[in-house]
Coordinates of C-alpha atoms in Angstrom, one line a residue:
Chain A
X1 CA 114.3 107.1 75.3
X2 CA 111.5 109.4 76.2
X3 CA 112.3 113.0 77.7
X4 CA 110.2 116.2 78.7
X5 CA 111.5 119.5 78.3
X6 CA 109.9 122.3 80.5
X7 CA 110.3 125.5 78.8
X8 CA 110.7 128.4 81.7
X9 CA 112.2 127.8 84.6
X10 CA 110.7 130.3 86.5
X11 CA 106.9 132.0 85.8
X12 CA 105.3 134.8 87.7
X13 CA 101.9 135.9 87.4
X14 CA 98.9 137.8 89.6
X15 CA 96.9 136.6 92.0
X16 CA 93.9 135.6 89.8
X17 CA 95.8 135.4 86.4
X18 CA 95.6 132.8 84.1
X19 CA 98.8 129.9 84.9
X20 CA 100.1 128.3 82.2
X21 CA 103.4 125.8 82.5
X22 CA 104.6 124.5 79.3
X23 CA 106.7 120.7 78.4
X24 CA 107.3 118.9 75.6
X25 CA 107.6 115.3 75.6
X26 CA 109.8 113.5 73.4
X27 CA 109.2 109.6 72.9
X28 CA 108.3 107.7 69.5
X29 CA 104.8 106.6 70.6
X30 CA 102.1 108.5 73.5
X31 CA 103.5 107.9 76.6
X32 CA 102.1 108.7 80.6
X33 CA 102.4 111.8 81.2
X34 CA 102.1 113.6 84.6
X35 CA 102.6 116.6 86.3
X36 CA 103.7 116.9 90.0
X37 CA 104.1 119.8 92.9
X38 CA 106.9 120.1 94.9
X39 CA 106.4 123.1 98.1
X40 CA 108.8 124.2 100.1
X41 CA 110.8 121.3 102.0
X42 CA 108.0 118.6 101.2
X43 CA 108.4 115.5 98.8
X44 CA 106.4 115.9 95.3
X45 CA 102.9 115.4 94.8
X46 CA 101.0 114.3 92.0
X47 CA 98.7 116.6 90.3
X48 CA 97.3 115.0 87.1
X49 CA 98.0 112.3 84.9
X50 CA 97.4 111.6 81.3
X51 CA 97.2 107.6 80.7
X52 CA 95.7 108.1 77.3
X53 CA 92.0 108.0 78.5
X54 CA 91.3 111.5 77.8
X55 CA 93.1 114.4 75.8
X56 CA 92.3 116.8 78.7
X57 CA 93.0 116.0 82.2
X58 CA 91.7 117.5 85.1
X59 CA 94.2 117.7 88.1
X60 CA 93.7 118.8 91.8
X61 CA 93.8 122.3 92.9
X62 CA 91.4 123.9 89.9
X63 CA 94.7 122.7 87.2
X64 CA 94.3 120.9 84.3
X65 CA 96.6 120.3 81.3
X66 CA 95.4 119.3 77.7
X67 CA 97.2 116.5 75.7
X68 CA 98.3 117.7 72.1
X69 CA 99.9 114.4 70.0
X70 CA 100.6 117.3 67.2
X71 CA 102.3 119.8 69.3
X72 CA 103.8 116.9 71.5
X73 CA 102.6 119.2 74.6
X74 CA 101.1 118.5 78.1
X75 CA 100.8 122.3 79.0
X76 CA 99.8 122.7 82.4
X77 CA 96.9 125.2 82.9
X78 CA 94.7 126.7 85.9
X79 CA 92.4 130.0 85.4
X80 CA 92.9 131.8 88.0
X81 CA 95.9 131.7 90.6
X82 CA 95.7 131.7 94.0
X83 CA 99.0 132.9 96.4
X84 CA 98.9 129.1 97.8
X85 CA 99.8 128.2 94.0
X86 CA 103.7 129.5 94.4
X87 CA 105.6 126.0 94.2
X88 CA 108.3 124.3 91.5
X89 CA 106.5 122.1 89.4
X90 CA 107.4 118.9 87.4
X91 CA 106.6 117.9 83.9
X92 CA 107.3 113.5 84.1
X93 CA 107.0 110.9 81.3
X94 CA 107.0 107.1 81.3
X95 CA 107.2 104.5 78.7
X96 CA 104.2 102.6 77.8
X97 CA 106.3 99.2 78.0
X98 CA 107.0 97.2 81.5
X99 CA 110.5 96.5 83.1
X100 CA 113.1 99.2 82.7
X101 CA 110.8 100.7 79.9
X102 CA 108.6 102.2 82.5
X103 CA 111.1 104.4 84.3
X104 CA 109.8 107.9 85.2
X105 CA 111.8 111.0 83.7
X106 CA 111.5 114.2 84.8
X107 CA 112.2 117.6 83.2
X108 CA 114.1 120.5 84.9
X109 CA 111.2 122.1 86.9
X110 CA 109.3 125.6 86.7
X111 CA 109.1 127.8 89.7
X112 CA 105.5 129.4 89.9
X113 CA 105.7 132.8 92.1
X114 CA 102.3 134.5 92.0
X115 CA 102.1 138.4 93.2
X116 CA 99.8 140.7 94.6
Chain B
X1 CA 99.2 105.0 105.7
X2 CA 102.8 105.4 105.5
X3 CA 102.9 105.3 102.2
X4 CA 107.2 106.0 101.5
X5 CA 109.7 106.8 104.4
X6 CA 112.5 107.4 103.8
X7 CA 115.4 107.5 106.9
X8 CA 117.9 109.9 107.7
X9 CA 116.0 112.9 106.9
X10 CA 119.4 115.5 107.1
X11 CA 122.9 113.6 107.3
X12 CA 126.0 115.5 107.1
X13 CA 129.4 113.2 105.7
X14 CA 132.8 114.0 105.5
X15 CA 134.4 113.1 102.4
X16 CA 135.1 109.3 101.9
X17 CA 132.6 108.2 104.8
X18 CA 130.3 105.5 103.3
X19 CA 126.6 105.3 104.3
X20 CA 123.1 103.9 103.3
X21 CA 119.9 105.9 103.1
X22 CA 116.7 103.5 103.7
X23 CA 113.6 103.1 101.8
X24 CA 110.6 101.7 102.7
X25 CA 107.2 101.6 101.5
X26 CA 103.8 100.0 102.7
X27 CA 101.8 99.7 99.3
X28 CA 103.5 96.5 97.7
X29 CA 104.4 98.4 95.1
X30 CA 106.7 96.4 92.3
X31 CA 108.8 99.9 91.2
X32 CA 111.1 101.8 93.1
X33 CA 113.3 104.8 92.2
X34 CA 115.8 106.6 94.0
X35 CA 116.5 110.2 92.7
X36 CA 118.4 113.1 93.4
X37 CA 117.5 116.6 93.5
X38 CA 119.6 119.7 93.0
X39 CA 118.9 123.7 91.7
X40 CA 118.1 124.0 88.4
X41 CA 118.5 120.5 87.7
X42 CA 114.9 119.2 88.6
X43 CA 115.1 115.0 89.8
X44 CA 117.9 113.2 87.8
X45 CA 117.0 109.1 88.6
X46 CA 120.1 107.2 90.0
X47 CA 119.0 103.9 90.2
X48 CA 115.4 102.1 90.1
X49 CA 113.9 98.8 90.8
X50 CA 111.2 97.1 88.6
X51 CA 111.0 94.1 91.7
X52 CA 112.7 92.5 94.1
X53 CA 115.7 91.6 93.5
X54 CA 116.3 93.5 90.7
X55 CA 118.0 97.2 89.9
X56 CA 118.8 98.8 87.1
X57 CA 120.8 102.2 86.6
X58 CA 119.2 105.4 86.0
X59 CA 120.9 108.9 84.7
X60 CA 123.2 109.5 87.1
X61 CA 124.4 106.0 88.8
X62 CA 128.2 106.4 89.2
X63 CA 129.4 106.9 92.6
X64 CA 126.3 105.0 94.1
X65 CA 125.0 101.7 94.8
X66 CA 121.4 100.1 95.7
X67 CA 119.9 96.9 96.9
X68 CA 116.4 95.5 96.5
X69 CA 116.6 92.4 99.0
X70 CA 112.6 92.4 100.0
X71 CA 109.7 94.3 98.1
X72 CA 109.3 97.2 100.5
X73 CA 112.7 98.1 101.4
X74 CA 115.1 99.9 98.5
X75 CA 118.7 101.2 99.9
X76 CA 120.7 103.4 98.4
X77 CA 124.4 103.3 99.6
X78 CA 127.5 105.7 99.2
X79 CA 130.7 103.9 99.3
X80 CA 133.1 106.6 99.3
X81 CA 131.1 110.2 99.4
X82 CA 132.1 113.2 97.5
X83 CA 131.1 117.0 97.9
X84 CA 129.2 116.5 94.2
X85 CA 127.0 114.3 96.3
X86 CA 125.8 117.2 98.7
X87 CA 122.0 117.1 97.3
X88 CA 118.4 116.3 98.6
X89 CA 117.4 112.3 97.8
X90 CA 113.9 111.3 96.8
X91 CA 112.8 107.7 97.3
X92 CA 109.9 106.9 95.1
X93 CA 107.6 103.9 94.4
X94 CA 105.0 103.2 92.1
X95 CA 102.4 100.2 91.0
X96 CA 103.1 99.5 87.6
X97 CA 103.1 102.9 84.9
X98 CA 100.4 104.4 87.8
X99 CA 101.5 107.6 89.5
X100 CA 104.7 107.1 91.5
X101 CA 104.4 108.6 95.5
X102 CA 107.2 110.2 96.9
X103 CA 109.0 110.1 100.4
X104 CA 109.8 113.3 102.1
X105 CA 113.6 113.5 101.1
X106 CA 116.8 113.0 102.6
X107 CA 118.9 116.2 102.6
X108 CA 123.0 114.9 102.5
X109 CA 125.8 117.6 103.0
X110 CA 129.4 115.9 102.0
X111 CA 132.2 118.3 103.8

């Protein structure tokens, strides 16, 4: 069964930093990948999604995260943060097959605070 | 667009009171998950739906039931609720392996 593993469960950076969130997936062939935003009280929100078109995938908000087969990474990335960037996010994978094959698994979360 | 909505948004239970949190969505989507959310835990997935009329259980199912009667509507029932069931519910649905969209979560306090 395919898992993601989100090393850090909290990151802070500066305002302006480079972000970078880090999972793992875990699953004997390329799965979907995709990374969501949870703020405050509000459901979660898809940022990006790796469907095996493209090694690096541009999300909304300036992030992107690059897929790495070797390093069996989707590392979440963004150049420069901005104070409206504090929020948990997600790491999720699903199965390339159909059915139950294709439920979505998420990992433990990181909370992003960014400072002054 | 609606998109997910998901009804009671807060709901406080004392122990061994049954109810049924509602899930509907407007994009015909085929999959449906229910999940629940607690600190440090991220989303653990109780119970999903690849169609109507059929469920399937997730990580954490015990202590929890769900019907899929039509396509838009998944429920997710507690017979008999427990403290361990104070958390905040996430209905989701998605087309296919697409991206799944989310409904703005139930928040359930057992007493």
């Amino acid at each position: 069964a395919q898992s993601v593993t989100q090393l850090g469960s909290h990151v802070s950076v500066s305002e302006g930093a480079l972000v970078l969130l880090r999972c793992n997936y875990s699953s004997s062939v390329p799965p979907y990948l995709f990374w969501y935003v949870q703020y405050p009280n509000q459901g979660l929100q898809l940022l990006l999604k790796y469907t095996s078109a493209a090694t690096l995938v541009k999300g909304i908000n300036g992030f992107e995260a690059e897929f790495k087969k070797s390093e069996t990474s989707f590392h979440l990335t963004k150049p420069s943060a901005h104070m409206s960037d504090a929020a948990e996010y997600f790491c999720a994978v699903r199965g390339l097959g159909t059915g139950t094959a294709s439920k979505l698994t998420f990992g433990t979360g990181t909370r992003l605070q960014v400072t002054l | 667009n609606a998109g997910v909505t998901q009804t009671p948004k807060f709901r406080v239970l004392k122990t061994g009171q049954s109810m049924t949190l509602l899930c509907a969505q407007d994009m015909n989507h085929e999959y449906m998950y229910w999940y629940r959310q607690d600190p440090g835990m991220g989303l653990r997935l109780i119970h999903y739906s690849v169609g109507e009329g059929t469920t399937a259980k997730g990580e954490v199912p015990d202590g929890y039931n769900v019907s899929r009667l039509k396509k838009q509507n998944f429920l997710l029932g507690l017979e008999s609720a427990a403290p361990s069931q104070t958390s905040v519910y996430f209905c989701a649905s998605s087309y296919g392996v697409g991206q799944a969209f989310f409904g703005q979560g139930t928040r359930l306090t057992v007493v």
